[in-house]
Protein backbone atom coordinates (compact mmCIF):
# COMPACT_ATOMS: atom_id res chain seq x y z
CA UNK A 1 13.67 22.71 -48.14
CA UNK A 2 14.54 23.83 -51.69
CA UNK A 3 14.46 20.21 -52.91
CA UNK A 4 11.08 19.66 -51.28
CA UNK A 5 9.68 22.76 -53.00
CA UNK A 6 11.08 21.55 -56.32
CA UNK A 7 10.31 17.82 -56.19
CA UNK A 8 7.34 17.69 -53.77
CA UNK A 9 4.69 18.88 -56.23
CA UNK A 10 6.02 16.48 -58.87
CA UNK A 11 5.83 13.58 -56.42
CA UNK A 12 2.31 14.58 -55.43
CA UNK A 13 1.18 14.84 -59.06
CA UNK A 14 2.69 11.44 -59.86
CA UNK A 15 1.08 9.75 -56.87
CA UNK A 16 -2.39 11.17 -57.49
CA UNK A 17 -2.05 10.83 -61.26
CA UNK A 18 -1.09 7.15 -60.98
CA UNK A 19 -4.22 6.48 -58.95
CA UNK A 20 -6.43 7.72 -61.79
CA UNK A 21 -4.32 6.33 -64.62
CA UNK A 22 -4.24 2.81 -63.15
CA UNK A 23 -7.94 2.93 -62.20
CA UNK A 24 -8.87 3.89 -65.76
CA UNK A 25 -6.61 1.28 -67.33
CA UNK A 26 -7.99 -1.34 -64.95
CA UNK A 27 -11.54 -0.60 -66.03
CA UNK A 28 -10.58 -1.27 -69.66
CA UNK A 29 -10.56 -4.99 -68.80
CA UNK A 30 -14.28 -5.00 -67.93
CA UNK A 31 -16.07 -1.93 -69.25
CA UNK A 32 -19.36 -3.86 -69.27
CA UNK A 33 -19.01 -4.64 -65.58
CA UNK A 34 -18.13 -1.02 -64.87
CA UNK A 35 -21.22 0.05 -66.83
CA UNK A 36 -23.35 -2.03 -64.47
CA UNK A 37 -21.63 -0.48 -61.47
CA UNK A 38 -22.36 3.01 -62.82
CA UNK A 39 -26.02 2.10 -63.26
CA UNK A 40 -26.17 0.85 -59.64
CA UNK A 41 -25.35 4.41 -58.50
CA UNK A 42 -28.01 5.98 -60.69
CA UNK A 43 -25.85 7.10 -63.60
CA UNK A 44 -26.52 5.91 -67.16
CA UNK A 45 -24.37 2.98 -68.24
CA UNK A 46 -23.30 4.80 -71.42
CA UNK A 47 -21.07 7.02 -69.26
CA UNK A 48 -18.67 4.12 -68.68
CA UNK A 49 -16.42 4.90 -71.64
CA UNK A 50 -16.28 8.65 -70.97
CA UNK A 51 -15.43 7.93 -67.34
CA UNK A 52 -12.65 5.51 -68.30
CA UNK A 53 -11.20 7.97 -70.80
CA UNK A 54 -11.49 10.77 -68.22
CA UNK A 55 -9.58 8.78 -65.59
CA UNK A 56 -6.79 7.84 -68.00
CA UNK A 57 -6.54 11.38 -69.38
CA UNK A 58 -6.50 13.18 -66.03
CA UNK A 59 -3.98 10.69 -64.69
CA UNK A 60 -1.60 11.40 -67.56
CA UNK A 61 -2.21 15.15 -67.49
CA UNK A 62 -1.52 15.37 -63.75
CA UNK A 63 1.68 13.37 -64.11
CA UNK A 64 3.06 15.57 -66.89
CA UNK A 65 1.67 18.73 -65.32
CA UNK A 66 -0.30 20.13 -68.26
CA UNK A 67 -3.39 22.30 -67.65
CA UNK A 68 -2.96 21.24 -64.03
CA UNK A 69 -5.26 23.77 -62.39
CA UNK A 70 -8.22 22.96 -64.65
CA UNK A 71 -7.56 19.21 -64.56
CA UNK A 72 -7.26 19.29 -60.77
CA UNK A 73 -10.58 21.13 -60.37
CA UNK A 74 -12.40 18.75 -62.71
CA UNK A 75 -10.90 15.72 -61.01
CA UNK A 76 -11.73 17.05 -57.54
CA UNK A 77 -15.36 17.42 -58.62
CA UNK A 78 -15.26 13.89 -60.07
CA UNK A 79 -14.00 12.55 -56.72
CA UNK A 80 -16.71 14.30 -54.72
CA UNK A 81 -19.52 13.17 -57.04
CA UNK A 82 -18.20 9.57 -57.16
CA UNK A 83 -17.87 9.54 -53.38
CA UNK A 84 -21.41 10.79 -52.84
CA UNK A 85 -22.98 8.43 -55.39
CA UNK A 86 -21.04 5.26 -54.64
CA UNK A 87 -19.51 5.45 -51.16
CA UNK A 88 -21.68 7.62 -48.92
CA UNK A 89 -23.26 4.99 -46.65
CA UNK A 90 -23.02 6.10 -43.01
CA UNK A 91 -24.00 2.64 -41.73
CA UNK A 92 -21.09 0.98 -43.58
CA UNK A 93 -17.69 1.79 -42.09
CA UNK A 94 -15.75 0.57 -45.14
CA UNK A 95 -17.81 2.64 -47.57
CA UNK A 96 -17.44 5.70 -45.35
CA UNK A 97 -13.65 5.18 -45.36
CA UNK A 98 -13.80 5.12 -49.17
CA UNK A 99 -15.97 8.25 -49.13
CA UNK A 100 -13.47 10.08 -46.93
CA UNK A 101 -10.63 8.86 -49.18
CA UNK A 102 -12.38 10.49 -52.13
CA UNK A 103 -12.74 13.73 -50.16
CA UNK A 104 -9.05 13.61 -49.16
CA UNK A 105 -7.99 13.14 -52.79
CA UNK A 106 -10.24 16.06 -53.76
CA UNK A 107 -8.50 18.14 -51.09
CA UNK A 108 -5.07 17.32 -52.53
CA UNK A 109 -6.31 18.18 -56.00
CA UNK A 110 -7.64 21.51 -54.75
CA UNK A 111 -4.12 22.32 -53.56
CA UNK A 112 -2.87 21.84 -57.13
CA UNK A 113 -5.76 23.94 -58.45
CA UNK A 114 -4.82 26.75 -56.08
CA UNK A 115 -1.01 26.57 -56.07
CA UNK A 116 -0.31 25.12 -59.51
CA UNK A 117 1.79 22.14 -60.57
CA UNK A 118 5.17 23.23 -59.26
CA UNK A 119 8.39 23.85 -61.16
CA UNK A 120 8.77 20.45 -62.83
CA UNK A 121 5.71 20.53 -65.08
CA UNK A 122 4.73 21.44 -68.61
CA UNK A 123 2.62 24.23 -67.10
CA UNK A 124 4.54 27.24 -66.00
CA UNK A 125 2.66 28.03 -62.79
């Protein structure tokens, strides 16, 4: 149980952080296309670059465990807003699965916001 308490939060931060890091890096290949996708959800296209930078930054910050509580709260909010704007479609089962995935990720991030990053982090929870 000691090892789980020591390494579990690190594993969780890496897994969630990788999701955002890789998503942000992937969007670098087609920022113009991502801009169009943002506009389809009602957000201004100029937010594409800030969103890409946000995803890369929060991914890295979660992995290293720096400012984890604040980063986790901001990222949880990002997940909920993105889910509502781009995946909340009750008639579409796939989109609803994506919406619930966003909510589940937000829930995991809230755990880091509440309990901190664990022992193996730059933060000293």
